[in-house]
Coordinates of C-alpha atoms and ligand atoms in Angstrom, one line a residue:
M1368 CA 0.0 0.0 0.0
A1369 CA 1.2 3.5 -0.8
Q1370 CA 2.7 5.4 2.2
R1371 CA 0.1 7.5 4.0
E1372 CA 0.5 11.3 3.5
S1373 CA 1.6 13.7 6.1
W1374 CA 2.0 17.5 6.7
A1375 CA 5.3 19.0 5.6
T1376 CA 5.6 21.4 8.5
R1377 CA 4.0 22.1 11.9
T1378 CA 2.9 25.5 10.6
G1379 CA 1.2 23.7 7.7
F1380 CA -0.9 21.7 10.1
I1381 CA -1.8 24.7 12.3
L1382 CA -2.8 26.8 9.3
A1383 CA -4.9 23.9 7.9
A1384 CA -6.7 23.6 11.2
V1385 CA -7.2 27.4 11.5
G1386 CA -8.3 27.4 7.8
S1387 CA -10.9 24.8 8.7
A1388 CA -12.1 26.6 11.8
V1389 CA -12.3 30.0 10.3
G1390 CA -15.2 30.1 7.8
L1391 CA -18.8 31.1 7.5
G1392 CA -19.1 30.3 11.2
N1393 CA -16.9 33.2 12.1
I1394 CA -17.9 35.9 9.6
W1395 CA -21.6 35.2 8.9
R1396 CA -22.9 33.1 11.8
F1397 CA -21.0 34.7 14.7
P1398 CA -22.0 38.4 14.4
Y1399 CA -25.6 37.4 13.8
Q1400 CA -25.7 35.2 16.8
V1401 CA -24.2 38.0 18.9
G1402 CA -26.9 40.3 17.6
E1403 CA -29.7 37.7 18.2
Y1404 CA -28.7 36.8 21.8
G1405 CA -28.0 40.2 23.3
G1406 CA -24.6 41.4 22.2
A1407 CA -21.8 41.1 24.7
A1408 CA -23.7 38.8 27.0
F1409 CA -23.5 36.1 24.4
L1410 CA -19.9 36.9 23.8
V1411 CA -19.0 36.1 27.5
V1412 CA -20.9 32.7 27.5
Y1413 CA -19.4 31.8 24.1
L1414 CA -15.8 32.5 25.3
L1415 CA -16.3 30.4 28.4
L1416 CA -17.6 27.5 26.3
I1417 CA -14.8 27.8 23.8
A1418 CA -12.3 27.5 26.6
F1419 CA -13.9 24.8 28.8
V1420 CA -15.8 22.7 26.2
G1421 CA -14.4 23.4 22.7
F1422 CA -10.7 23.2 23.6
P1423 CA -11.0 19.9 25.6
V1424 CA -13.0 18.3 22.8
M1425 CA -10.5 19.5 20.2
L1426 CA -7.8 17.7 22.2
V1427 CA -9.9 14.5 22.1
E1428 CA -10.1 14.6 18.4
F1429 CA -6.4 15.3 18.0
S1430 CA -5.4 12.5 20.3
I1431 CA -7.6 9.9 18.5
G1432 CA -6.4 11.1 15.1
R1433 CA -2.7 11.0 15.9
Y1434 CA -2.8 7.8 17.8
T1435 CA -4.6 5.8 15.0
E1436 CA -3.3 7.7 12.0
R1437 CA -6.6 6.9 10.4
N1438 CA -9.8 8.6 9.0
P1439 CA -12.6 8.9 11.6
V1440 CA -14.4 5.6 10.6
G1441 CA -11.1 3.6 10.6
A1442 CA -9.9 5.3 13.8
L1443 CA -12.9 4.4 15.8
K1444 CA -13.0 0.9 14.3
Q1445 CA -9.4 0.5 15.5
I1446 CA -9.8 1.6 19.1
G1447 CA -13.5 1.2 19.8
K1448 CA -15.4 -2.0 20.8
G1449 CA -19.0 -2.9 19.9
I1450 CA -21.1 0.2 19.4
S1451 CA -18.2 2.6 20.0
S1452 CA -16.4 1.2 16.9
K1453 CA -19.2 2.6 14.8
I1454 CA -19.0 6.3 16.0
G1455 CA -17.0 7.3 13.0
W1456 CA -20.0 7.0 10.7
V1457 CA -21.6 10.0 12.4
F1458 CA -18.8 12.1 11.0
V1459 CA -18.9 10.8 7.5
V1460 CA -22.6 11.3 7.2
A1461 CA -22.4 14.8 8.8
G1462 CA -19.6 15.8 6.5
F1463 CA -21.5 14.8 3.4
V1464 CA -24.6 16.8 4.4
I1465 CA -22.7 19.8 5.8
L1466 CA -20.5 20.2 2.7
S1467 CA -23.5 19.9 0.4
Y1468 CA -25.2 23.0 1.8
Y1469 CA -22.0 24.9 2.9
S1470 CA -21.1 24.9 -0.8
V1471 CA -24.5 26.4 -1.8
V1472 CA -24.1 29.3 0.7
A1473 CA -20.5 29.8 -0.5
G1474 CA -21.9 30.0 -4.1
W1475 CA -24.3 32.8 -3.0
I1476 CA -21.2 34.6 -1.6
L1477 CA -19.6 34.3 -5.0
Q1478 CA -22.6 36.0 -6.5
Y1479 CA -22.4 38.8 -3.9
I1480 CA -18.8 39.5 -4.9
V1481 CA -19.9 40.2 -8.4
I1482 CA -22.9 42.3 -7.3
G1483 CA -20.5 44.4 -5.2
L1484 CA -18.1 44.9 -8.0
Q1485 CA -21.0 46.1 -10.2
G1486 CA -21.9 48.6 -7.4
N1487 CA -25.4 47.0 -7.2
Y1488 CA -26.2 46.3 -3.6
A1489 CA -29.8 47.2 -3.1
A1490 CA -30.5 50.2 -1.0
S1491 CA -34.0 49.0 -0.4
G1492 CA -35.3 45.6 -1.4
A1493 CA -32.2 43.9 -0.2
A1494 CA -34.4 40.9 0.7
T1495 CA -35.7 40.7 -2.8
Q1496 CA -32.2 40.8 -4.2
F1497 CA -31.2 37.9 -1.8
G1498 CA -34.3 36.0 -3.0
A1499 CA -33.2 36.4 -6.6
T1500 CA -29.8 35.0 -5.7
T1501 CA -31.0 31.9 -4.0
G1502 CA -32.9 29.2 -5.9
G1503 CA -32.9 28.3 -9.5
L1504 CA -30.1 27.7 -12.0
P1505 CA -27.7 30.5 -11.0
S1506 CA -27.6 29.1 -7.5
V1507 CA -26.9 25.6 -8.8
L1508 CA -24.2 27.0 -11.1
T1509 CA -22.3 28.8 -8.3
H1510 CA -22.7 25.8 -6.1
A1511 CA -21.0 23.8 -8.9
I1512 CA -18.2 26.3 -9.3
F1513 CA -17.4 26.3 -5.6
M1514 CA -17.5 22.5 -5.4
A1515 CA -15.1 22.4 -8.4
A1516 CA -12.6 24.5 -6.5
V1517 CA -12.9 22.2 -3.5
I1518 CA -12.4 19.1 -5.7
G1519 CA -9.4 20.8 -7.4
I1520 CA -7.5 21.5 -4.1
V1521 CA -8.3 18.3 -2.3
A1522 CA -7.3 16.2 -5.4
L1523 CA -3.8 17.7 -5.2
G1524 CA -3.3 16.0 -1.8
I1525 CA -2.3 17.0 1.7
Q1526 CA 1.0 18.8 1.0
D1527 CA 0.5 20.1 -2.6
G1528 CA -3.2 20.8 -2.2
I1529 CA -4.4 21.6 1.3
E1530 CA -1.2 22.7 2.9
L1531 CA -0.1 24.9 0.1
S1532 CA -3.5 26.5 -0.3
V1533 CA -4.0 27.3 3.4
K1534 CA -0.5 29.0 3.5
L1535 CA -1.9 31.5 1.0
M1536 CA -5.5 31.6 2.2
V1537 CA -5.2 32.0 6.0
P1538 CA -2.8 35.0 5.9
A1539 CA -5.1 36.6 3.2
I1540 CA -8.2 36.2 5.4
I1541 CA -6.5 37.8 8.4
A1542 CA -5.0 40.7 6.4
L1543 CA -8.3 41.5 4.6
L1544 CA -10.4 41.3 7.8
V1545 CA -8.0 43.5 9.8
G1546 CA -8.0 46.0 6.9
L1547 CA -11.8 46.0 6.8
A1548 CA -12.0 46.4 10.6
V1549 CA -9.6 49.4 10.5
Y1550 CA -11.8 51.0 7.8
A1551 CA -15.0 50.2 9.7
G1552 CA -13.5 51.9 12.8
T1553 CA -13.4 55.2 10.9
L1554 CA -17.2 55.1 10.2
S1555 CA -19.5 57.4 12.1
G1556 CA -21.4 54.5 13.8
A1557 CA -18.3 52.9 15.2
G1558 CA -18.5 54.3 18.7
D1559 CA -22.1 53.1 19.3
A1560 CA -21.3 49.7 17.7
Y1561 CA -18.3 49.1 20.1
A1562 CA -20.4 50.0 23.1
Y1563 CA -23.0 47.5 22.1
Y1564 CA -20.5 44.8 21.2
L1565 CA -18.1 45.1 24.2
S1566 CA -20.1 45.9 27.3
P1567 CA -21.8 42.7 28.6
D1568 CA -25.2 42.9 30.4
L1569 CA -24.7 40.2 33.0
G1570 CA -28.4 40.4 33.9
A1571 CA -29.3 39.4 30.4
I1572 CA -27.3 36.2 30.8
A1573 CA -29.0 35.2 34.0
S1574 CA -32.5 35.7 32.7
N1575 CA -32.0 34.2 29.3
W1576 CA -29.6 31.3 29.9
T1577 CA -31.7 28.5 28.4
E1578 CA -31.5 30.3 25.0
I1579 CA -28.0 31.7 25.2
L1580 CA -26.3 28.5 26.4
P1581 CA -27.4 26.1 23.6
A1582 CA -26.9 28.7 21.0
A1583 CA -23.4 29.6 22.2
A1584 CA -22.4 25.9 22.5
A1585 CA -23.6 25.1 19.0
Q1586 CA -21.7 28.1 17.7
A1587 CA -18.5 27.0 19.6
F1588 CA -18.6 23.6 18.0
F1589 CA -19.4 24.8 14.5
T1590 CA -16.7 27.5 14.6
L1591 CA -14.0 25.2 15.9
S1592 CA -15.0 22.5 13.3
L1593 CA -15.6 20.0 16.1
G1594 CA -17.8 16.9 16.2
M1595 CA -17.2 16.2 12.6
G1596 CA -13.9 14.3 12.5
V1597 CA -12.0 17.1 10.8
M1598 CA -9.6 17.4 13.7
I1599 CA -9.2 13.6 13.8
T1600 CA -8.4 13.5 10.1
Y1601 CA -6.0 16.5 10.2
A1602 CA -4.2 15.1 13.3
S1603 CA -3.9 11.8 11.6
Y1604 CA -1.3 13.3 9.2
L1605 CA 0.7 14.6 12.1
G1606 CA 4.1 13.4 13.6
E1607 CA 4.6 12.1 17.1
D1608 CA 6.6 15.0 18.5
R1609 CA 4.1 17.8 18.4
N1610 CA 2.6 19.2 21.6
L1611 CA -1.2 18.8 20.9
A1612 CA -2.3 21.2 23.7
K1613 CA 0.0 23.9 22.5
D1614 CA -1.1 23.6 18.8
G1615 CA -4.8 23.4 20.0
A1616 CA -4.4 26.6 22.0
I1617 CA -3.0 28.5 19.0
I1618 CA -5.8 27.2 16.8
V1619 CA -8.6 28.1 19.2
G1620 CA -7.0 31.5 20.0
L1621 CA -6.7 32.4 16.3
D1622 CA -10.3 31.3 15.5
T1623 CA -11.7 33.3 18.4
L1624 CA -9.6 36.4 17.5
I1625 CA -10.9 36.2 13.9
A1626 CA -14.5 35.9 14.9
F1627 CA -14.0 38.8 17.2
I1628 CA -12.5 40.9 14.4
A1629 CA -15.5 40.0 12.1
G1630 CA -17.7 41.6 14.7
L1631 CA -15.5 44.7 14.6
V1632 CA -16.3 44.9 10.9
A1633 CA -20.0 44.0 10.9
F1634 CA -21.3 46.1 13.8
P1635 CA -19.8 49.5 12.8
V1636 CA -21.1 49.0 9.2
L1637 CA -24.6 48.2 10.5
F1638 CA -24.7 51.0 13.1
T1639 CA -23.5 53.5 10.5
A1640 CA -26.3 52.5 8.2
N1641 CA -28.7 52.7 11.2
L1642 CA -29.6 49.1 10.7
T1643 CA -29.6 47.9 14.3
E1644 CA -32.7 45.8 13.8
T1645 CA -31.1 43.2 11.6
T1646 CA -32.4 40.2 9.6
D1647 CA -31.2 37.1 11.3
G1648 CA -30.2 33.7 9.9
P1649 CA -29.0 33.2 6.4
G1650 CA -30.1 36.7 5.5
F1651 CA -27.7 38.4 7.9
I1652 CA -24.8 39.2 5.7
F1653 CA -26.7 39.0 2.5
V1654 CA -29.6 41.3 3.4
S1655 CA -28.7 43.5 6.4
L1656 CA -25.0 43.9 5.7
S1657 CA -25.3 44.3 1.9
E1658 CA -28.0 46.9 2.5
A1659 CA -25.7 48.7 4.9
F1660 CA -22.8 48.5 2.3
S1661 CA -25.1 50.3 -0.2
S1662 CA -25.2 53.3 2.0
I1663 CA -21.7 53.8 3.3
P1664 CA -18.7 55.4 1.4
F1665 CA -17.1 53.0 -1.1
G1666 CA -19.7 50.4 -0.1
G1667 CA -19.7 48.4 -3.3
I1668 CA -16.0 47.8 -3.4
L1669 CA -15.9 47.3 0.3
G1670 CA -18.7 44.8 0.1
A1671 CA -16.9 42.9 -2.7
V1672 CA -13.7 42.7 -0.6
F1673 CA -15.8 41.6 2.4
F1674 CA -17.5 38.8 0.4
A1675 CA -14.3 37.8 -1.2
T1676 CA -12.8 37.3 2.3
V1677 CA -15.8 35.2 3.3
A1678 CA -15.4 33.1 0.1
I1679 CA -11.8 32.4 0.9
A1680 CA -12.6 31.5 4.5
A1681 CA -15.4 29.2 3.3
L1682 CA -13.1 27.5 0.8
S1683 CA -10.4 26.7 3.5
S1684 CA -13.2 25.2 5.6
A1685 CA -14.9 23.2 2.9
I1686 CA -11.6 21.5 1.9
S1687 CA -11.3 20.2 5.5
I1688 CA -14.8 18.7 5.4
M1689 CA -14.1 17.1 2.0
E1690 CA -10.8 15.6 3.4
V1691 CA -12.8 13.7 6.1
V1692 CA -14.9 11.8 3.6
V1693 CA -12.0 11.4 1.1
S1694 CA -9.6 10.0 3.7
Y1695 CA -12.3 7.4 4.6
L1696 CA -12.4 6.1 0.9
I1697 CA -8.6 6.2 0.6
D1698 CA -7.9 4.4 4.0
E1699 CA -10.7 2.0 4.1
H1700 CA -11.3 1.1 0.5
G1701 CA -7.9 1.7 -1.0
I1702 CA -9.3 4.0 -3.6
A1703 CA -6.8 6.5 -5.2
R1704 CA -7.2 10.1 -4.2
V1705 CA -8.2 11.6 -7.5
P1706 CA -11.0 9.2 -8.3
A1707 CA -12.1 9.3 -4.7
V1708 CA -12.3 13.1 -4.6
T1709 CA -14.0 13.4 -8.0
A1710 CA -16.7 10.8 -7.2
L1711 CA -17.4 12.3 -3.8
G1712 CA -17.4 15.8 -5.1
I1713 CA -20.0 15.0 -7.7
A1714 CA -22.1 13.1 -5.2
I1715 CA -22.0 15.9 -2.6
F1716 CA -22.8 18.4 -5.4
L1717 CA -25.9 16.4 -6.2
V1718 CA -27.0 16.1 -2.6
G1719 CA -26.8 19.9 -2.4
V1720 CA -28.9 20.5 -5.5
P1721 CA -32.2 20.6 -3.6
V1722 CA -30.8 23.3 -1.3
A1723 CA -29.4 25.3 -4.3
Y1724 CA -32.5 25.0 -6.5
D1725 CA -35.0 25.6 -3.7
Q1726 CA -37.5 28.2 -4.9
S1727 CA -39.7 28.1 -1.9
G1728 CA -38.5 31.6 -0.9
S1729 CA -38.0 30.5 2.7
L1730 CA -34.9 28.3 2.3
V1731 CA -36.7 25.2 3.5
W1732 CA -34.1 22.7 2.4
L1733 CA -31.3 24.8 4.0
T1734 CA -33.1 24.7 7.3
V1735 CA -33.6 21.0 7.1
Y1736 CA -30.0 20.2 6.2
D1737 CA -28.5 22.7 8.7
G1738 CA -30.8 21.5 11.5
L1739 CA -30.1 17.9 11.1
A1740 CA -26.4 18.0 10.4
N1741 CA -25.2 20.9 12.3
Q1742 CA -27.4 21.2 15.4
I1743 CA -27.7 17.5 16.0
L1744 CA -24.9 15.4 14.3
L1745 CA -22.1 17.8 15.3
I1746 CA -23.1 17.9 19.0
L1747 CA -23.8 14.2 19.0
G1748 CA -20.3 13.5 17.5
G1749 CA -18.6 15.6 20.1
L1750 CA -20.6 14.1 22.9
L1751 CA -19.8 10.5 21.8
L1752 CA -16.1 11.3 21.6
A1753 CA -16.1 13.0 25.0
I1754 CA -17.7 9.9 26.5
F1755 CA -15.3 7.6 24.7
V1756 CA -12.0 9.3 25.8
G1757 CA -13.4 10.5 29.1
W1758 CA -14.7 7.1 30.3
V1759 CA -13.4 4.3 28.0
Q1760 CA -10.1 5.0 26.4
T1761 CA -8.7 7.3 29.1
D1762 CA -5.1 6.0 28.9
L1763 CA -4.9 6.4 25.2
G1764 CA -5.9 10.0 25.5
L1765 CA -3.5 10.7 28.4
E1766 CA -0.6 9.0 26.6
E1767 CA -1.2 11.1 23.4
L1768 CA -1.6 14.3 25.3
S1769 CA 1.6 13.9 27.3
K1770 CA 3.7 13.5 24.1
G1771 CA 5.6 16.7 23.4
F1772 CA 5.2 17.8 27.1
R1773 CA 8.2 17.7 29.4
N1774 CA 5.8 17.1 32.3
L1775 CA 2.1 17.1 31.8
G1776 CA 1.6 16.6 35.6
S1777 CA -2.0 16.7 36.8
W1778 CA -3.2 18.7 33.8
G1779 CA -4.0 15.4 32.1
M1780 CA -6.5 14.4 34.8
V1781 CA -7.9 18.0 34.8
W1782 CA -8.7 17.4 31.1
I1783 CA -10.2 14.0 31.6
W1784 CA -12.4 15.2 34.5
T1785 CA -13.5 18.2 32.5
L1786 CA -14.7 15.8 29.8
R1787 CA -16.2 13.3 32.2
I1788 CA -18.8 15.5 33.8
P1789 CA -19.1 19.1 32.8
V1790 CA -18.6 18.6 29.0
I1791 CA -20.9 15.6 28.8
V1792 CA -23.7 17.1 30.9
L1793 CA -23.5 20.4 28.9
L1794 CA -23.6 18.6 25.6
L1795 CA -26.5 16.5 26.7
V1796 CA -28.5 19.7 27.6
V1797 CA -27.5 21.3 24.3
L1798 CA -28.5 18.3 22.3
W1799 CA -31.9 18.2 24.1
Y1800 CA -32.6 21.9 23.3
N1801 CA -31.3 21.6 19.7
A1802 CA -33.3 18.4 19.0
S1803 CA -36.5 20.0 20.2
N1804 CA -35.8 23.2 18.2
V1805 CA -35.1 21.2 15.0
Y1806 CA -38.2 19.1 15.6
E1807 CA -40.3 22.2 16.0
S1808 CA -39.0 23.7 12.8
L1809 CA -39.5 20.5 10.9
V1810 CA -43.1 20.3 12.1
G1811 CA -43.4 23.9 11.1
I1812 CA -42.2 23.1 7.5
F1813 CA -43.8 19.7 6.8
G1814 CA -46.4 19.3 9.5
Ligands
LIG245 N1 -15.6 25.9 11.2 C1 -16.3 26.2 10.0 C2 -16.8 27.6 10.1 O1 -16.7 28.2 11.1 O2 -17.3 28.1 9.1 C3 -17.4 25.3 9.6 C4 -17.1 23.9 9.7 C5 -16.0 23.3 9.1 C6 -17.9 23.1 10.6 C7 -15.8 22.0 9.3 C8 -17.7 21.8 10.7 C9 -16.6 21.2 10.1 F1 -16.3 20.0 10.2

């Protein structure tokens, strides 16, 4: 059998993981969630969850990936027994579904780059403009273009495809966002926007925690690319000597910083356009933000740069999801990379067509795909892994974590006990709330 691929450098691995983490989640989902759940109050809960739930679960994925040097299905088959050996399937199914609609949304972003370059963001009727973008053949076409880019990069392999492309994409995302944030800081609404974004109302957290907590936890998982086997897969291409906790801390830190900077772009733009009552959900950047761009100085070009940044970020995330399913076909079925990527790419494209073509006007298919995969499968995947390493394969986890440390000391047990009770209880609560939300929205659509 051909030798398994690996990263050329430590930076390559870190950038690939950051590229996966930074995506639509940071630039589209994060600011809208902050807006929806009370500004800085949400930010505080989210930061706590990133540190005490997201980071420990990321280390679980890293240790399983590096120990087994396998794709998620193969990894769990190797170290799990009975039912636990089947956990990896959750990831492959989730990857398939998530990428199919992630690519559709990314395709809309491509359309919004063009609209911006033409100086055509709608000053009124932004919702109608968004409605014309989604659905029908143009949306299927841009979905196809985005999937073709994903296939092209992943077909080139770990070092020549993923590693090389993230070395260009991640610095570009950071530079563009920082530039946009600096410009946004000069806008007239910046002061009010910062006040809203940065001063937490602790009373709001206490009175509203049953909404804030599940939303912040789902956001933490989504943004860190957890519960989907991406970090298992990426760590499976990693050497023995790396300190997983240190790499994880860098990845979590950069992802959080970039989400924070995205807020420093979005809120001043919105406040300057007096659009504090924003459209939530998929419409946030497409409706509220594009409408805001239409009324600020240099809005068209600025919007095009903004959407281009989002497109790059979406691409560096999409390739990571693709790699999860591709590594499964390569490892478990011995299929060569290029045919594996091509076949999967076409299949995922087809699965996404209902979302892309959807002319219901209310994004019904997007809601269904997102609800099932994102709010349920991701959290379920993370929960199962936390139980597995917290209670079953504790020694394996501790052994992997201690590599690259001179002396891990009692930190290993702090990690295990964090997984054992707080992380598991919290994820169960979140899964409960999300499942009932998804159920209600499905009944609303089909019932
Ligand atoms: N972390 C990505 C984002 O914030 O957009 C989305 C994502 C990528 C989620 C990979 C899950 C995943 F496995």
